Amino acid sequence: MFKKFNLPKEYCILPLVGVILFLIFLNSCNKGKNTQSNVQLSKNSKTIIDQTPIDKESHQKMVAALAAIKDSTNDKNKYLGDRRARQVREIIKNAGLKSPKKERWFHHRILGWAELNLGNEEEGIKHLKLAYDLLPEVQGEVEPNRIFENIFMLGVAWMRRGETENCCSRFTPESCIIPIIPSAIHVKKEGSLNAIKYFNELLDEAPEKSVWHYRSKWLLNIAWMTLGQYPDKLPKDHLIPESSFKSDQFYPAFKNISSDTGLDTFNLSGGVVIDDFNHDSLLDIFTTSWASDAIPKLFLGGKDGSFNDVSLSSGFEGIYGGLNVEPADFNNDGNLDFYILRGAWLEAAGDMPNSLMRNNGDGTFTDVTFSQGLAEMNYPTQTAGWADFDNDGDLDLFVGNETTPGAVAPCQLFRNDGEAGFIDIAISAGVTNERFTKGVSWGDYNNDNYPDLYVSNFRGKNRLYKNNGDSTFTDIAEEIGVSNPFSSFPAWFWDFDNDGHLDIFVASYSGNIEHLAAYRLNEPTEFETICLYKNNGQGGFVEVSQEVGLKDPVLPMGSNFGDINNDGYLDFYLGTGDPGFGSLMPNLMYLNKEGKKFDDITMASRLGHLQKGHAVAFADLDNDGDLDLFEQLGGAYPGDGYRDALFENPGFGNGSISLRVIGQKSNRSAIGVRIKTNLIEDGNVRSVYRHVSSGGSFGANPLRQCIGIGKVQFVDSIEIYWPTTGKTQKFDNIRVGSSIEINEGSQQIKYLFR
């Protein structure tokens, strides 16, 4: 249980390190002068970095830049701003009732949707209804699709009203989780009842099997469910089968305990990192929101299972925005830093600086983006990834930018040059991409000691950049057949079948509620889905998604993977939906069945949240040996916010070990390290493989590995391979349930708690 952490008596504080870490030198990119931070050793083995004038200058420069962006949001941000609403309000005010009815219909429709996006629900419904009332008079002048759209928008607006009056204002831990159970039924019924009226009308008028037919049918079923009257109130021809809201098998149910732990914060889209930021061996949570006036939130974990918001005291005041965040110890000082990403989806208006937030080791963070050379060229950015691509012992950074028509935004590869800061070598390395980049993942797919780079692109071919070992890369994606799907979004390297070779997961941003409804009705529909590329161990891949049962429409943004049942095989979770308010589809949980099949356990696990799923992270937050699930919920528009969720793992009866590895000659985060855990099971040896990586898609799991071992009572050995040196360390007879720390080059095992 989260109310009290599983911290036994043997818990011990880490001893003092024997030597002071290397001093970290910072460079001013503007002046070209080396700057030195004053480094001290703290009592709990943290490196403390005193702030220099250059540090402070860099931080204040970013604060000023972000303040200017915040001030221009209303005019330049098509999602967060109110420019369109202001313009149409003025048009309607000046035109009055004298303007042609078609124009009035058009402007009320546009304004209604704009007001809803801004969170002005009453105004949104009012103007959409005014447009609706004009439909009989403009029917011959407006194409049918626009008429159907108007009716649908009005239904969606009422449905959102129901959500805000019930799921937001009258929140319960079960709110908006499908199937909706009695404790989550809407008390205020007006929203759903009005939505039902318009969806029924649309089903009567829209062509059978059209987009509007399927969209209305799906939301109609959800609306009746919110009133506790599904399936009874639905006529047979409008019913989505009950089997669509059930899992084939029983699985333990997760419980949303965010309110009990202090984490039920209200958010829009953003990123999350879970790790130990203050060296107390308890996991903390860092989240961002892409709202231009929102500062990141840092929650420190306590021994009682609660989380304390220390955002303002940690130096994040004025560090606004952030759609994604990637963690890494970029300067090898033992403190985990953050790289915050901005500007995605905004095309030319998205030329915003990202933020490299250095952890000073004393509970504060400093924005060192400018002094580290990372702000010379700014582009719309959603995704990035850390790796030591040249095996020199420090972490380099690939930044995935979004090229759109008329706005070329090449991707960047920043080589970490220590004292000199970061240098963009993307052109010489051959990784500029210049596509609409949505996912980045590093992994050594061919086990040659050099991490390779997979880049997913929306509406363009994906890239697999093979690391040539000489600071250049070659794109071989099409050559070896891993360039699909066409509308790719989240992507990652993982070893889903535990054969020691990294596979590739990449999902398409395709398949909205109309595809979901048709699919659940067993009716024909076309969409792209997940591509799962299995590594054949010979430098190639085989696409096996259909073979393993991954064929549903999913539409994911946020996503991540982790072994939720501790059987040694990696499972995954998809946060679904698009910015539109009507995109209400459950977030999805898939359970890995021994690397041969994936089962959709969404409904049984109670993880099928209907709100927009964004950042996702798996972490053992209560130190009980299994992975819990944090999800940042909320959409792109100001009116589409929601409370974040923390789902407590109920336990599946399997064991685990917790392992943190710390680099010495390798990067301190140990990103790129490969781990092989050998288990004795029924007299036979089987192995569980992990690789340490930074981030996923909007969410970053702890660098500390939670390795599921099933029912075994004996861990024969753990092998840790360090690609920087090419050396393997082996440790025998690891106690089941242990939480251990291993330093590169040392044969000593530190037991943190048992």
PDB file of N, CA, C and O in Angstrom, residues 88-105 107-108 134:
ATOM      1  N   VAL A  88     -13.462  36.060 -34.394  1.00  0.00           N
ATOM      2  CA  VAL A  88     -14.827  35.699 -34.777  1.00  0.00           C
ATOM      3  C   VAL A  88     -15.851  36.411 -33.900  1.00  0.00           C
ATOM      4  O   VAL A  88     -16.924  36.792 -34.365  1.00  0.00           O
ATOM      5  N   ARG A  89     -15.532  36.614 -32.621  1.00  0.00           N
ATOM      6  CA  ARG A  89     -16.429  37.404 -31.766  1.00  0.00           C
ATOM      7  C   ARG A  89     -16.660  38.780 -32.384  1.00  0.00           C
ATOM      8  O   ARG A  89     -17.782  39.296 -32.403  1.00  0.00           O
ATOM      9  N   GLU A  90     -15.592  39.394 -32.866  1.00  0.00           N
ATOM     10  CA  GLU A  90     -15.686  40.731 -33.439  1.00  0.00           C
ATOM     11  C   GLU A  90     -16.504  40.716 -34.728  1.00  0.00           C
ATOM     12  O   GLU A  90     -17.310  41.621 -34.972  1.00  0.00           O
ATOM     13  N   ILE A  91     -16.299  39.681 -35.544  1.00  0.00           N
ATOM     14  CA  ILE A  91     -17.063  39.562 -36.787  1.00  0.00           C
ATOM     15  C   ILE A  91     -18.555  39.462 -36.493  1.00  0.00           C
ATOM     16  O   ILE A  91     -19.382  40.143 -37.109  1.00  0.00           O
ATOM     17  N   ILE A  92     -18.924  38.598 -35.545  1.00  0.00           N
ATOM     18  CA  ILE A  92     -20.334  38.409 -35.198  1.00  0.00           C
ATOM     19  C   ILE A  92     -20.925  39.686 -34.615  1.00  0.00           C
ATOM     20  O   ILE A  92     -22.049  40.087 -34.941  1.00  0.00           O
ATOM     21  N   LYS A  93     -20.158  40.354 -33.784  1.00  0.00           N
ATOM     22  CA  LYS A  93     -20.625  41.597 -33.163  1.00  0.00           C
ATOM     23  C   LYS A  93     -20.920  42.659 -34.210  1.00  0.00           C
ATOM     24  O   LYS A  93     -21.939  43.349 -34.143  1.00  0.00           O
ATOM     25  N   ASN A  94     -20.020  42.798 -35.175  1.00  0.00           N
ATOM     26  CA  ASN A  94     -20.168  43.843 -36.190  1.00  0.00           C
ATOM     27  C   ASN A  94     -21.209  43.493 -37.244  1.00  0.00           C
ATOM     28  O   ASN A  94     -21.893  44.373 -37.765  1.00  0.00           O
ATOM     29  N   ALA A  95     -21.339  42.215 -37.566  1.00  0.00           N
ATOM     30  CA  ALA A  95     -22.265  41.812 -38.628  1.00  0.00           C
ATOM     31  C   ALA A  95     -23.706  41.794 -38.161  1.00  0.00           C
ATOM     32  O   ALA A  95     -24.622  42.190 -38.878  1.00  0.00           O
ATOM     33  N   GLY A  96     -23.929  41.350 -36.960  1.00  0.00           N
ATOM     34  CA  GLY A  96     -25.282  41.273 -36.435  1.00  0.00           C
ATOM     35  C   GLY A  96     -26.156  40.340 -37.247  1.00  0.00           C
ATOM     36  O   GLY A  96     -25.681  39.413 -37.909  1.00  0.00           O
ATOM     37  N   LEU A  97     -27.453  40.610 -37.253  1.00  0.00           N
ATOM     38  CA  LEU A  97     -28.414  39.748 -37.937  1.00  0.00           C
ATOM     39  C   LEU A  97     -28.573  40.098 -39.407  1.00  0.00           C
ATOM     40  O   LEU A  97     -29.341  39.446 -40.129  1.00  0.00           O
ATOM     41  N   LYS A  98     -27.854  41.141 -39.877  1.00  0.00           N
ATOM     42  CA  LYS A  98     -27.984  41.563 -41.265  1.00  0.00           C
ATOM     43  C   LYS A  98     -27.155  40.713 -42.222  1.00  0.00           C
ATOM     44  O   LYS A  98     -27.398  40.708 -43.426  1.00  0.00           O
ATOM     45  N   SER A  99     -26.162  39.996 -41.702  1.00  0.00           N
ATOM     46  CA  SER A  99     -25.299  39.193 -42.566  1.00  0.00           C
ATOM     47  C   SER A  99     -26.062  37.991 -43.104  1.00  0.00           C
ATOM     48  O   SER A  99     -27.046  37.538 -42.507  1.00  0.00           O
ATOM     49  N   PRO A 100     -25.642  37.436 -44.246  1.00  0.00           N
ATOM     50  CA  PRO A 100     -26.295  36.246 -44.802  1.00  0.00           C
ATOM     51  C   PRO A 100     -26.302  35.093 -43.806  1.00  0.00           C
ATOM     52  O   PRO A 100     -25.368  34.936 -43.017  1.00  0.00           O
ATOM     53  N   LYS A 101     -27.353  34.290 -43.866  1.00  0.00           N
ATOM     54  CA  LYS A 101     -27.508  33.209 -42.894  1.00  0.00           C
ATOM     55  C   LYS A 101     -26.370  32.196 -42.966  1.00  0.00           C
ATOM     56  O   LYS A 101     -25.955  31.658 -41.938  1.00  0.00           O
ATOM     57  N   LYS A 102     -25.863  31.942 -44.156  1.00  0.00           N
ATOM     58  CA  LYS A 102     -24.748  31.004 -44.274  1.00  0.00           C
ATOM     59  C   LYS A 102     -23.519  31.526 -43.535  1.00  0.00           C
ATOM     60  O   LYS A 102     -22.809  30.761 -42.874  1.00  0.00           O
ATOM     61  N   GLU A 103     -23.264  32.824 -43.671  1.00  0.00           N
ATOM     62  CA  GLU A 103     -22.129  33.415 -42.962  1.00  0.00           C
ATOM     63  C   GLU A 103     -22.336  33.345 -41.456  1.00  0.00           C
ATOM     64  O   GLU A 103     -21.409  33.035 -40.704  1.00  0.00           O
ATOM     65  N   ARG A 104     -23.553  33.661 -41.008  1.00  0.00           N
ATOM     66  CA  ARG A 104     -23.840  33.584 -39.573  1.00  0.00           C
ATOM     67  C   ARG A 104     -23.652  32.160 -39.067  1.00  0.00           C
ATOM     68  O   ARG A 104     -23.095  31.934 -37.993  1.00  0.00           O
ATOM     69  N   TRP A 105     -24.184  31.185 -39.852  1.00  0.00           N
ATOM     70  CA  TRP A 105     -24.003  29.786 -39.469  1.00  0.00           C
ATOM     71  C   TRP A 105     -22.525  29.455 -39.355  1.00  0.00           C
ATOM     72  O   TRP A 105     -22.086  28.848 -38.356  1.00  0.00           O
ATOM     73  N   HIS A 107     -19.871  31.380 -38.858  1.00  0.00           N
ATOM     74  CA  HIS A 107     -19.146  32.056 -37.782  1.00  0.00           C
ATOM     75  C   HIS A 107     -19.566  31.540 -36.400  1.00  0.00           C
ATOM     76  O   HIS A 107     -18.728  31.393 -35.507  1.00  0.00           O
ATOM     77  N   HIS A 108     -20.844  31.245 -36.195  1.00  0.00           N
ATOM     78  CA  HIS A 108     -21.273  30.697 -34.910  1.00  0.00           C
ATOM     79  C   HIS A 108     -20.663  29.312 -34.691  1.00  0.00           C
ATOM     80  O   HIS A 108     -20.270  28.972 -33.567  1.00  0.00           O
ATOM     81  N   LEU A 134     -29.690  27.269 -37.321  1.00  0.00           N
ATOM     82  CA  LEU A 134     -29.687  27.814 -38.678  1.00  0.00           C
ATOM     83  C   LEU A 134     -29.607  26.727 -39.747  1.00  0.00           C
ATOM     84  O   LEU A 134     -29.762  27.034 -40.944  1.00  0.00           O
TER      85      LEU A 134
END
